């Protein structure tokens, strides 16, 4: 994981003043680093029954889809409003200023499926918590959450109310 950590860049004041953006694109550009992220998730998930990976737009698609292939399970995208073409479930959630929404196709999951929710980064946990609500609305169970990075000082983990929150690197 040291090689992965060395590739994560801090971009100050992006997308807004005061935010330090953790840029994982150099990890994606390095075949060994990208593979070691997927290897690490796979080994941490050994013994967990996972039937589907749900990835959060947009960087959760990249890691989530690669991991779903590795685990031999299907992939489901959770998207920003207006992007999915068929019938959707929507959840609105609070941001520091205002609200945001996420959508998933209504027929994406079967009840009784155990789902892994994947994103690149856990900050306050609002995005992942909203995604978990979409998953549960379809009767599926959240087996675990997987993040490449966790900003531990924001305490998003506590908000997720799950004993299976996997993060590969904590800042
Ligand atoms: P949160 O809902 O606060 O946990 O925010 C998580 C979502 O926002 C994820 O989709 C992240 O990709 C993105 N995000 C939040 N903070 C950062 C950051 N400092 N650097 C990169 N992405 C971030």
Coordinates of N, CA, C and O and ligand atoms in Angstrom, one line a residue:
X1 N 0.8 -1.2 0.0 CA 0.0 0.0 0.0 C 0.9 1.3 0.0 O 0.4 2.3 -0.4
X2 N 2.2 1.2 0.4 CA 3.0 2.4 0.4 C 3.1 3.0 -1.0 O 3.1 4.2 -1.1
X3 N 3.2 2.2 -2.0 CA 3.3 2.7 -3.4 C 2.0 3.4 -3.7 O 2.1 4.5 -4.3
X4 N 0.9 2.9 -3.3 CA -0.4 3.6 -3.6 C -0.5 4.9 -2.9 O -0.8 5.9 -3.5
X5 N -0.1 4.9 -1.6 CA -0.1 6.1 -0.8 C 0.8 7.2 -1.4 O 0.4 8.4 -1.5
X6 N 1.9 6.8 -1.9 CA 2.9 7.8 -2.5 C 2.3 8.4 -3.8 O 2.7 9.5 -4.2
X7 N 1.3 7.7 -4.4 CA 0.7 8.3 -5.7 C -0.5 9.2 -5.5 O -0.9 9.9 -6.4
X8 N -1.0 9.2 -4.2 CA -2.2 10.0 -4.0 C -1.8 11.5 -3.8 O -0.9 11.7 -3.0
X9 N -2.4 12.3 -4.6 CA -1.9 13.7 -4.6 C -2.9 14.6 -3.8 O -4.1 14.4 -4.0
X10 N -2.4 15.6 -3.1 CA -3.3 16.6 -2.4 C -3.4 17.8 -3.4 O -2.4 18.3 -3.8
X11 N -4.6 18.1 -3.7 CA -4.8 19.3 -4.6 C -5.6 20.4 -3.7 O -6.8 20.2 -3.4
X12 N -4.9 21.4 -3.2 CA -5.5 22.4 -2.3 C -6.5 23.2 -3.1 O -6.4 23.5 -4.3
X13 N -7.6 23.6 -2.4 CA -8.6 24.5 -2.9 C -9.3 24.0 -4.1 O -9.7 24.8 -5.0
X14 N -9.5 22.7 -4.2 CA -10.4 22.1 -5.3 C -11.4 21.2 -4.6 O -11.0 20.4 -3.8
X15 N -12.7 21.2 -5.1 CA -13.2 22.1 -6.1 C -13.6 23.5 -5.5 O -14.1 24.3 -6.3
X16 N -13.4 23.7 -4.2 CA -13.7 25.0 -3.6 C -12.6 25.4 -2.7 O -11.9 24.5 -2.2
X17 N -12.5 26.7 -2.4 CA -11.5 27.2 -1.5 C -11.6 26.4 -0.1 O -12.7 26.2 0.3
X18 N -10.5 26.0 0.5 CA -10.5 25.4 1.8 C -10.6 23.9 1.7 O -10.4 23.2 2.8
X19 N -10.9 23.3 0.6 CA -11.0 21.8 0.5 C -9.7 21.3 -0.1 O -9.1 21.9 -1.0
X20 N -9.1 20.3 0.6 CA -7.9 19.6 0.0 C -8.4 18.3 -0.7 O -8.8 17.4 0.0
X21 N -8.4 18.3 -2.0 CA -8.9 17.2 -2.7 C -7.9 16.1 -2.8 O -6.7 16.4 -3.2
X22 N -8.3 14.9 -2.5 CA -7.4 13.7 -2.6 C -7.5 13.2 -4.0 O -8.6 12.6 -4.3
X23 N -6.5 13.3 -4.9 CA -6.6 13.0 -6.3 C -6.0 11.6 -6.4 O -4.8 11.4 -6.3
X24 N -6.9 10.6 -6.8 CA -6.4 9.2 -7.0 C -6.1 8.9 -8.4 O -5.8 7.7 -8.7
X25 N -6.2 9.8 -9.3 CA -6.0 9.5 -10.7 C -4.6 8.9 -11.0 O -4.4 8.0 -11.8
X26 N -3.5 9.4 -10.3 CA -2.2 8.7 -10.5 C -2.2 7.2 -10.1 O -1.4 6.4 -10.7
X27 N -3.1 6.8 -9.2 CA -3.2 5.4 -8.8 C -3.8 4.6 -10.0 O -3.3 3.5 -10.3
X28 N -4.8 5.2 -10.6 CA -5.4 4.5 -11.8 C -4.4 4.4 -12.9 O -4.5 3.4 -13.7
X29 N -3.5 5.4 -13.1 CA -2.6 5.4 -14.2 C -1.4 4.4 -14.0 O -0.6 4.2 -14.9
X30 N -1.3 3.8 -12.8 CA -0.2 2.9 -12.5 C -0.8 1.5 -12.4 O -1.5 1.2 -11.4
X31 N -0.5 0.6 -13.3 CA -1.1 -0.7 -13.3 C -0.9 -1.5 -12.1 O -1.8 -2.1 -11.5
X32 N 0.3 -1.4 -11.5 CA 0.6 -2.1 -10.3 C -0.1 -1.6 -9.1 O -0.7 -2.4 -8.3
X33 N -0.2 -0.3 -9.0 CA -0.9 0.4 -7.9 C -2.4 0.0 -8.0 O -3.0 -0.3 -6.9
X34 N -3.0 0.2 -9.1 CA -4.4 -0.1 -9.3 C -4.7 -1.5 -8.9 O -5.6 -1.8 -8.2
X35 N -3.9 -2.4 -9.4 CA -4.1 -3.9 -9.1 C -3.9 -4.1 -7.6 O -4.7 -4.9 -7.0
X36 N -3.0 -3.4 -7.0 CA -2.8 -3.7 -5.5 C -4.0 -3.2 -4.7 O -4.3 -3.8 -3.6
X37 N -4.7 -2.2 -5.2 CA -5.9 -1.7 -4.5 C -7.0 -2.8 -4.6 O -7.6 -3.2 -3.6
X38 N -7.1 -3.4 -5.8 CA -8.1 -4.4 -5.9 C -7.7 -5.7 -5.2 O -8.6 -6.3 -4.5
X39 N -6.4 -6.0 -5.2 CA -5.9 -7.2 -4.4 C -6.3 -7.0 -2.9 O -6.7 -7.9 -2.2
X40 N -6.0 -5.7 -2.4 CA -6.2 -5.5 -1.0 C -7.7 -5.6 -0.6 O -8.0 -6.2 0.4
X41 N -8.6 -5.0 -1.4 CA -10.0 -5.2 -1.2 C -10.4 -6.7 -1.1 O -11.1 -7.2 -0.3
X42 N -9.9 -7.4 -2.1 CA -10.3 -8.8 -2.3 C -9.8 -9.6 -1.0 O -10.6 -10.4 -0.4
X43 N -8.6 -9.3 -0.5 CA -8.2 -10.1 0.6 C -8.9 -9.7 1.9 O -9.2 -10.5 2.7
X44 N -9.3 -8.4 2.0 CA -10.1 -8.0 3.2 C -11.5 -8.5 3.2 O -12.1 -8.7 4.2
X45 N -12.0 -8.9 2.0 CA -13.3 -9.4 1.9 C -13.4 -10.9 1.9 O -14.5 -11.4 1.8
X46 N -12.3 -11.5 2.1 CA -12.3 -13.0 2.1 C -13.2 -13.5 3.2 O -13.1 -13.0 4.4
X47 N -14.1 -14.3 2.9 CA -15.1 -14.8 3.9 C -16.4 -14.1 4.0 O -17.3 -14.5 4.6
X48 N -16.4 -12.9 3.4 CA -17.7 -12.1 3.3 C -18.5 -12.6 2.1 O -17.9 -12.7 1.0
X49 N -19.8 -12.9 2.3 CA -20.6 -13.3 1.2 C -21.1 -12.0 0.5 O -21.8 -11.2 1.2
X50 N -20.7 -11.7 -0.7 CA -21.1 -10.5 -1.4 C -21.7 -10.9 -2.8 O -21.1 -11.7 -3.5
X51 N -22.9 -10.5 -3.0 CA -23.6 -10.9 -4.3 C -23.6 -9.8 -5.3 O -23.9 -10.1 -6.5
X52 N -23.3 -8.6 -4.9 CA -23.3 -7.5 -5.9 C -22.5 -6.3 -5.3 O -22.4 -6.1 -4.1
X53 N -21.8 -5.6 -6.3 CA -21.1 -4.4 -5.9 C -21.9 -3.2 -6.4 O -22.2 -3.1 -7.5
X54 N -22.1 -2.2 -5.5 CA -22.8 -1.0 -5.8 C -21.7 0.1 -5.8 O -21.1 0.3 -4.7
X55 N -21.5 0.8 -6.9 CA -20.4 1.8 -7.0 C -21.1 3.2 -7.1 O -22.1 3.4 -7.7
X56 N -20.5 4.2 -6.4 CA -21.0 5.5 -6.4 C -20.3 6.4 -7.4 O -19.0 6.4 -7.4
X57 N -21.1 7.1 -8.2 CA -20.5 8.0 -9.2 C -19.6 9.0 -8.6 O -19.9 9.6 -7.6
X58 N -18.4 9.3 -9.2 CA -17.9 8.6 -10.4 C -16.8 7.7 -10.1 O -16.6 6.7 -10.7
X59 N -16.0 8.1 -9.1 CA -14.8 7.3 -8.9 C -15.1 5.9 -8.2 O -14.3 5.0 -8.4
X60 N -16.2 5.8 -7.6 CA -16.7 4.5 -7.1 C -17.0 3.5 -8.2 O -17.0 2.3 -8.0
X61 N -17.3 4.1 -9.4 CA -17.5 3.2 -10.6 C -16.2 2.4 -11.0 O -16.2 1.3 -11.3
X62 N -15.1 3.2 -10.9 CA -13.8 2.7 -11.4 C -13.3 1.5 -10.5 O -13.0 0.4 -11.0
X63 N -13.3 1.8 -9.2 CA -12.8 0.8 -8.3 C -13.9 -0.3 -8.1 O -13.5 -1.5 -8.0
X64 N -15.1 0.1 -8.1 CA -16.2 -0.9 -7.8 C -16.3 -1.9 -9.0 O -16.5 -3.1 -8.8
X65 N -16.2 -1.4 -10.2 CA -16.4 -2.3 -11.4 C -15.2 -3.2 -11.5 O -15.4 -4.4 -11.7
X66 N -14.0 -2.7 -11.2 CA -12.8 -3.6 -11.2 C -13.0 -4.7 -10.2 O -12.7 -5.9 -10.4
X67 N -13.4 -4.3 -9.0 CA -13.6 -5.2 -7.9 C -14.7 -6.3 -8.1 O -14.5 -7.4 -7.8
X68 N -15.8 -5.8 -8.7 CA -16.9 -6.7 -9.0 C -16.4 -7.8 -10.0 O -16.7 -9.0 -9.8
X69 N -15.6 -7.4 -11.0 CA -15.1 -8.4 -11.9 C -14.2 -9.4 -11.2 O -14.3 -10.6 -11.4
X70 N -13.4 -8.9 -10.3 CA -12.5 -9.7 -9.5 C -13.2 -10.7 -8.6 O -12.9 -11.9 -8.5
X71 N -14.3 -10.2 -8.0 CA -15.1 -11.1 -7.1 C -16.1 -12.0 -7.9 O -16.7 -12.9 -7.3
X72 N -16.2 -11.7 -9.2 CA -17.1 -12.6 -10.0 C -18.6 -12.3 -9.7 O -19.4 -13.2 -9.8
X73 N -18.9 -11.0 -9.4 CA -20.3 -10.6 -9.1 C -20.6 -9.4 -10.0 O -19.8 -8.8 -10.6
X74 N -21.9 -9.1 -10.1 CA -22.4 -8.0 -10.9 C -22.1 -6.6 -10.3 O -21.9 -6.5 -9.1
X75 N -22.2 -5.6 -11.1 CA -22.0 -4.2 -10.7 C -23.2 -3.4 -10.9 O -23.9 -3.5 -12.0
X76 N -23.5 -2.5 -9.9 CA -24.7 -1.6 -10.0 C -24.2 -0.2 -9.8 O -23.6 0.1 -8.8
X77 N -24.5 0.7 -10.8 CA -24.1 2.1 -10.6 C -25.2 2.9 -9.8 O -26.4 2.8 -10.0
X78 N -24.7 3.7 -8.8 CA -25.6 4.7 -8.2 C -25.1 6.1 -8.7 O -23.9 6.4 -8.7
X79 N -26.1 6.8 -9.3 CA -25.7 8.0 -10.1 C -26.3 9.3 -9.6 O -27.3 9.3 -8.9
X80 N -25.7 10.4 -10.0 CA -26.3 11.7 -9.8 C -27.6 11.8 -10.6 O -27.8 11.1 -11.5
X81 N -28.5 12.7 -10.1 CA -29.8 12.8 -10.7 C -29.8 13.0 -12.3 O -29.0 13.7 -12.8
X82 N -30.8 12.3 -12.9 CA -31.0 12.5 -14.3 C -30.2 11.7 -15.3 O -30.2 11.9 -16.5
X83 N -29.3 10.8 -14.7 CA -28.4 10.1 -15.6 C -28.9 8.7 -16.0 O -28.5 8.2 -17.0
X84 N -29.7 8.1 -15.1 CA -30.1 6.7 -15.3 C -31.4 6.7 -16.2 O -32.3 7.4 -16.0
X85 N -31.4 5.8 -17.2 CA -32.5 5.9 -18.2 C -33.8 5.3 -17.8 O -34.8 5.6 -18.4
X86 N -33.8 4.3 -16.9 CA -35.0 3.6 -16.6 C -35.7 4.1 -15.3 O -35.3 5.1 -14.8
X87 N -36.6 3.3 -14.8 CA -37.3 3.8 -13.6 C -36.3 3.8 -12.4 O -35.5 2.8 -12.2
X88 N -36.4 4.8 -11.6 CA -35.4 5.0 -10.5 C -36.0 5.1 -9.1 O -37.1 5.6 -9.0
X89 N -35.2 4.7 -8.1 CA -35.4 5.2 -6.7 C -34.4 6.3 -6.5 O -33.3 6.3 -7.0
X90 N -34.9 7.3 -5.7 CA -34.1 8.5 -5.5 C -34.0 8.7 -4.0 O -34.9 8.5 -3.3
X91 N -32.8 9.2 -3.5 CA -32.7 9.6 -2.1 C -32.1 11.0 -2.1 O -31.1 11.3 -2.9
X92 N -32.6 11.9 -1.3 CA -32.1 13.2 -1.1 C -31.4 13.3 0.2 O -31.9 12.7 1.2
X93 N -30.2 13.9 0.3 CA -29.5 13.9 1.5 C -28.9 15.3 1.7 O -28.7 16.0 0.8
X94 N -28.6 15.6 3.0 CA -28.1 16.9 3.3 C -26.6 17.1 3.1 O -25.8 16.2 3.5
X95 N -26.2 18.2 2.6 CA -24.8 18.5 2.5 C -24.5 19.6 3.5 O -25.5 20.1 4.1
X96 N -23.3 20.1 3.6 CA -23.0 21.2 4.5 C -23.8 22.4 4.2 O -24.4 23.0 5.1
X97 N -23.9 22.7 2.9 CA -24.8 23.8 2.4 C -25.7 23.2 1.4 O -25.2 22.8 0.3
X98 N -27.0 23.0 1.7 CA -28.0 22.5 0.7 C -28.1 21.0 0.8 O -27.8 20.4 1.8
X99 N -28.7 20.5 -0.3 CA -28.9 19.1 -0.4 C -28.4 18.5 -1.7 O -28.1 19.3 -2.7
X100 N -28.3 17.2 -1.8 CA -27.9 16.5 -3.0 C -28.8 15.3 -3.2 O -29.5 15.0 -2.2
X101 N -28.7 14.6 -4.3 CA -29.5 13.4 -4.5 C -28.8 12.4 -5.2 O -27.8 12.7 -6.0
X102 N -29.1 11.1 -5.0 CA -28.5 10.0 -5.7 C -29.7 9.1 -6.2 O -30.7 9.0 -5.6
X103 N -29.4 8.4 -7.3 CA -30.4 7.5 -7.9 C -29.9 6.2 -8.3 O -28.7 6.0 -8.6
X104 N -30.8 5.2 -8.2 CA -30.4 3.8 -8.6 C -31.6 3.2 -9.3 O -32.8 3.5 -9.0
X105 N -31.4 2.4 -10.3 CA -32.5 1.8 -11.0 C -33.3 1.0 -10.0 O -32.7 0.2 -9.2
X106 N -34.6 1.1 -10.2 CA -35.6 0.4 -9.3 C -35.4 -1.1 -9.2 O -35.6 -1.8 -8.2
X107 N -35.0 -1.7 -10.4 CA -34.9 -3.2 -10.5 C -33.4 -3.6 -10.4 O -33.1 -4.7 -10.8
X108 N -32.6 -2.8 -9.8 CA -31.1 -3.1 -9.8 C -30.8 -4.2 -8.9 O -29.9 -5.0 -9.2
X109 N -31.5 -4.4 -7.7 CA -31.1 -5.4 -6.7 C -32.2 -6.3 -6.5 O -33.4 -5.9 -6.6
X110 N -31.9 -7.5 -6.0 CA -32.9 -8.4 -5.6 C -32.9 -8.4 -4.0 O -31.9 -8.2 -3.4
X111 N -34.1 -8.5 -3.5 CA -34.1 -8.6 -2.0 C -33.4 -9.9 -1.6 O -33.4 -10.8 -2.3
X112 N -32.8 -9.8 -0.4 CA -32.0 -10.9 0.1 C -30.5 -10.9 -0.4 O -29.7 -11.6 0.0
X113 N -30.2 -10.0 -1.4 CA -28.8 -10.0 -1.9 C -28.0 -9.2 -0.8 O -28.4 -8.2 -0.2
X114 N -26.7 -9.6 -0.7 CA -25.8 -8.9 0.1 C -24.9 -8.1 -0.7 O -24.3 -8.6 -1.7
X115 N -24.8 -6.8 -0.4 CA -24.2 -5.8 -1.3 C -23.0 -5.2 -0.7 O -23.0 -4.9 0.5
X116 N -22.0 -5.0 -1.5 CA -20.8 -4.2 -1.1 C -20.9 -2.8 -1.7 O -21.0 -2.7 -3.0
X117 N -20.9 -1.7 -0.9 CA -20.9 -0.4 -1.5 C -19.5 0.2 -1.6 O -18.7 0.1 -0.6
X118 N -19.1 0.7 -2.8 CA -17.7 1.1 -3.0 C -17.7 2.6 -3.4 O -18.5 3.0 -4.3
X119 N -16.8 3.3 -2.8 CA -16.4 4.7 -3.3 C -14.9 4.9 -3.1 O -14.3 4.1 -2.4
X120 N -14.4 5.9 -3.7 CA -13.0 6.1 -3.5 C -12.6 6.6 -2.1 O -11.6 6.3 -1.6
X121 N -13.5 7.5 -1.6 CA -13.1 8.2 -0.4 C -14.3 8.3 0.6 O -15.4 8.7 0.2
X122 N -14.1 8.1 1.9 CA -15.1 8.3 2.9 C -14.7 9.6 3.6 O -13.6 9.7 4.2
X123 N -15.6 10.6 3.6 CA -15.4 11.9 4.3 C -16.4 11.9 5.4 O -16.2 11.3 6.4
X124 N -17.5 12.7 5.3 CA -18.5 12.8 6.4 C -19.4 11.5 6.4 O -20.1 11.3 7.4
X125 N -19.4 10.7 5.3 CA -20.2 9.5 5.3 C -21.6 9.8 4.7 O -22.4 8.8 4.5
X126 N -22.0 11.0 4.4 CA -23.3 11.3 3.9 C -23.6 10.6 2.6 O -24.7 10.1 2.4
X127 N -22.7 10.6 1.7 CA -22.9 9.9 0.4 C -23.1 8.4 0.5 O -24.0 7.8 -0.1
X128 N -22.2 7.8 1.3 CA -22.3 6.3 1.5 C -23.6 6.0 2.3 O -24.2 5.0 2.0
X129 N -23.9 6.8 3.3 CA -25.2 6.5 4.1 C -26.4 6.6 3.2 O -27.3 5.8 3.2
X130 N -26.4 7.6 2.3 CA -27.6 7.7 1.3 C -27.6 6.5 0.4 O -28.7 6.0 0.1
X131 N -26.5 6.1 0.0 CA -26.4 4.9 -0.9 C -26.9 3.7 -0.2 O -27.7 2.9 -0.8
X132 N -26.6 3.5 1.1 CA -27.1 2.4 1.9 C -28.6 2.4 1.9 O -29.2 1.4 1.9
X133 N -29.2 3.6 2.1 CA -30.6 3.7 2.1 C -31.3 3.2 0.8 O -32.3 2.6 0.8
X134 N -30.6 3.6 -0.3 CA -31.2 3.1 -1.6 C -31.1 1.6 -1.7 O -32.0 0.9 -2.2
X135 N -30.0 1.0 -1.2 CA -29.8 -0.4 -1.2 C -30.9 -1.1 -0.4 O -31.6 -2.1 -0.8
X136 N -31.1 -0.6 0.8 CA -32.1 -1.2 1.7 C -33.5 -1.0 1.3 O -34.4 -1.9 1.5
X137 N -33.8 0.1 0.6 CA -35.1 0.3 0.0 C -35.5 -0.8 -0.9 O -36.7 -1.1 -1.1
X138 N -34.6 -1.4 -1.6 CA -34.9 -2.5 -2.5 C -34.8 -3.9 -1.8 O -34.8 -5.0 -2.4
X139 N -34.7 -3.9 -0.5 CA -34.8 -5.1 0.3 C -33.5 -5.8 0.4 O -33.4 -6.9 1.0
X140 N -32.4 -5.2 -0.2 CA -31.1 -5.9 -0.1 C -30.4 -5.5 1.2 O -30.8 -4.5 1.9
X141 N -29.3 -6.2 1.5 CA -28.6 -6.0 2.8 C -27.2 -5.4 2.5 O -26.6 -5.9 1.5
X142 N -26.8 -4.4 3.3 CA -25.5 -3.9 3.1 C -24.5 -4.8 3.8 O -24.5 -4.8 5.1
X143 N -23.7 -5.6 3.1 CA -22.8 -6.5 3.7 C -21.6 -5.7 4.2 O -21.0 -6.0 5.3
X144 N -21.1 -4.8 3.5 CA -19.9 -4.0 3.8 C -19.8 -2.8 3.0 O -20.5 -2.6 1.9
X145 N -19.0 -1.8 3.5 CA -18.6 -0.6 2.7 C -17.1 -0.7 2.4 O -16.3 -1.2 3.3
X146 N -16.7 -0.3 1.2 CA -15.3 -0.3 0.9 C -14.8 1.0 0.3 O -15.4 1.5 -0.6
X147 N -13.8 1.6 0.9 CA -13.2 2.9 0.4 C -11.7 2.7 0.3 O -11.1 2.0 1.1
X148 N -11.2 3.4 -0.7 CA -9.7 3.4 -0.9 C -9.1 4.3 0.3 O -8.2 3.9 0.9
X149 N -9.7 5.4 0.4 CA -9.2 6.4 1.4 C -10.3 6.7 2.4 O -11.5 6.8 2.1
X150 N -9.9 7.0 3.7 CA -10.8 7.5 4.7 C -10.2 8.7 5.4 O -9.0 8.7 5.8
X151 N -11.0 9.8 5.4 CA -10.6 11.0 6.2 C -11.1 10.8 7.6 O -12.2 11.1 7.9
X152 N -10.3 10.1 8.5 CA -10.7 9.6 9.8 C -11.3 10.8 10.6 O -12.2 10.6 11.4
X153 N -10.7 11.9 10.5 CA -11.1 13.1 11.4 C -12.5 13.6 11.2 O -13.0 14.3 12.0
X154 N -13.1 13.2 10.0 CA -14.5 13.6 9.8 C -15.5 12.6 10.3 O -16.7 12.8 10.2
X155 N -15.0 11.5 10.8 CA -15.9 10.5 11.5 C -17.1 10.0 10.7 O -18.1 9.7 11.2
X156 N -16.9 9.8 9.4 CA -17.9 9.2 8.6 C -18.2 7.8 8.9 O -19.4 7.3 8.8
X157 N -17.2 7.1 9.4 CA -17.4 5.7 9.8 C -18.5 5.5 10.8 O -19.3 4.6 10.7
X158 N -18.5 6.4 11.8 CA -19.6 6.3 12.9 C -21.0 6.4 12.3 O -21.9 5.8 12.7
X159 N -21.1 7.3 11.3 CA -22.4 7.6 10.7 C -22.9 6.3 9.9 O -24.1 6.2 9.7
X160 N -22.0 5.5 9.5 CA -22.5 4.4 8.6 C -23.1 3.2 9.4 O -23.8 2.3 8.8
X161 N -22.9 3.2 10.7 CA -23.6 2.2 11.5 C -23.4 0.8 11.1 O -24.4 0.1 10.9
X162 N -22.2 0.4 10.7 CA -21.9 -0.9 10.2 C -20.6 -1.4 10.8 O -19.7 -0.6 11.0
X163 N -20.5 -2.7 11.1 CA -19.2 -3.2 11.6 C -18.3 -3.6 10.5 O -17.2 -4.2 10.8
X164 N -18.7 -3.4 9.3 CA -17.9 -3.8 8.1 C -17.6 -2.6 7.3 O -18.2 -2.4 6.2
X165 N -16.8 -1.7 7.7 CA -16.4 -0.5 6.9 C -14.9 -0.7 6.7 O -14.0 -0.7 7.6
X166 N -14.6 -1.0 5.4 CA -13.2 -1.3 5.0 C -12.6 -0.1 4.4 O -13.2 0.5 3.4
X167 N -11.5 0.4 4.9 CA -10.8 1.5 4.2 C -9.3 1.0 4.1 O -8.8 0.5 5.0
X168 N -8.7 1.3 2.9 CA -7.3 0.8 2.7 C -6.3 1.7 3.3 O -5.2 1.3 3.7
X169 N -6.6 3.0 3.2 CA -5.7 4.1 3.7 C -6.5 5.1 4.5 O -7.5 5.5 4.1
X170 N -6.0 5.4 5.8 CA -6.7 6.4 6.6 C -5.8 7.6 6.8 O -4.6 7.4 7.1
X171 N -6.3 8.7 6.5 CA -5.6 10.0 6.8 C -6.2 10.6 8.1 O -7.4 10.6 8.3
Ligands
LIG1 P1 -18.9 12.4 2.1 O1 -20.3 12.2 1.7 O2 -18.7 13.6 2.9 O3 -18.4 11.1 2.8 O4 -18.1 12.6 0.8 C1 -17.7 11.5 0.0 C2 -17.8 11.8 -1.4 O5 -17.2 13.1 -1.8 C3 -17.0 10.8 -2.2 O6 -17.7 10.5 -3.4 C4 -15.7 11.5 -2.5 O7 -15.2 11.1 -3.7 C5 -16.0 13.0 -2.4 N1 -15.0 13.7 -1.5 C6 -15.3 14.3 -0.4 N2 -14.2 14.9 0.1 C7 -13.2 14.7 -0.7 C8 -11.8 15.0 -0.8 N3 -11.2 15.7 0.2 N4 -11.1 14.6 -1.8 C9 -11.7 13.8 -2.8 N5 -12.9 13.5 -2.8 C10 -13.7 13.9 -1.8

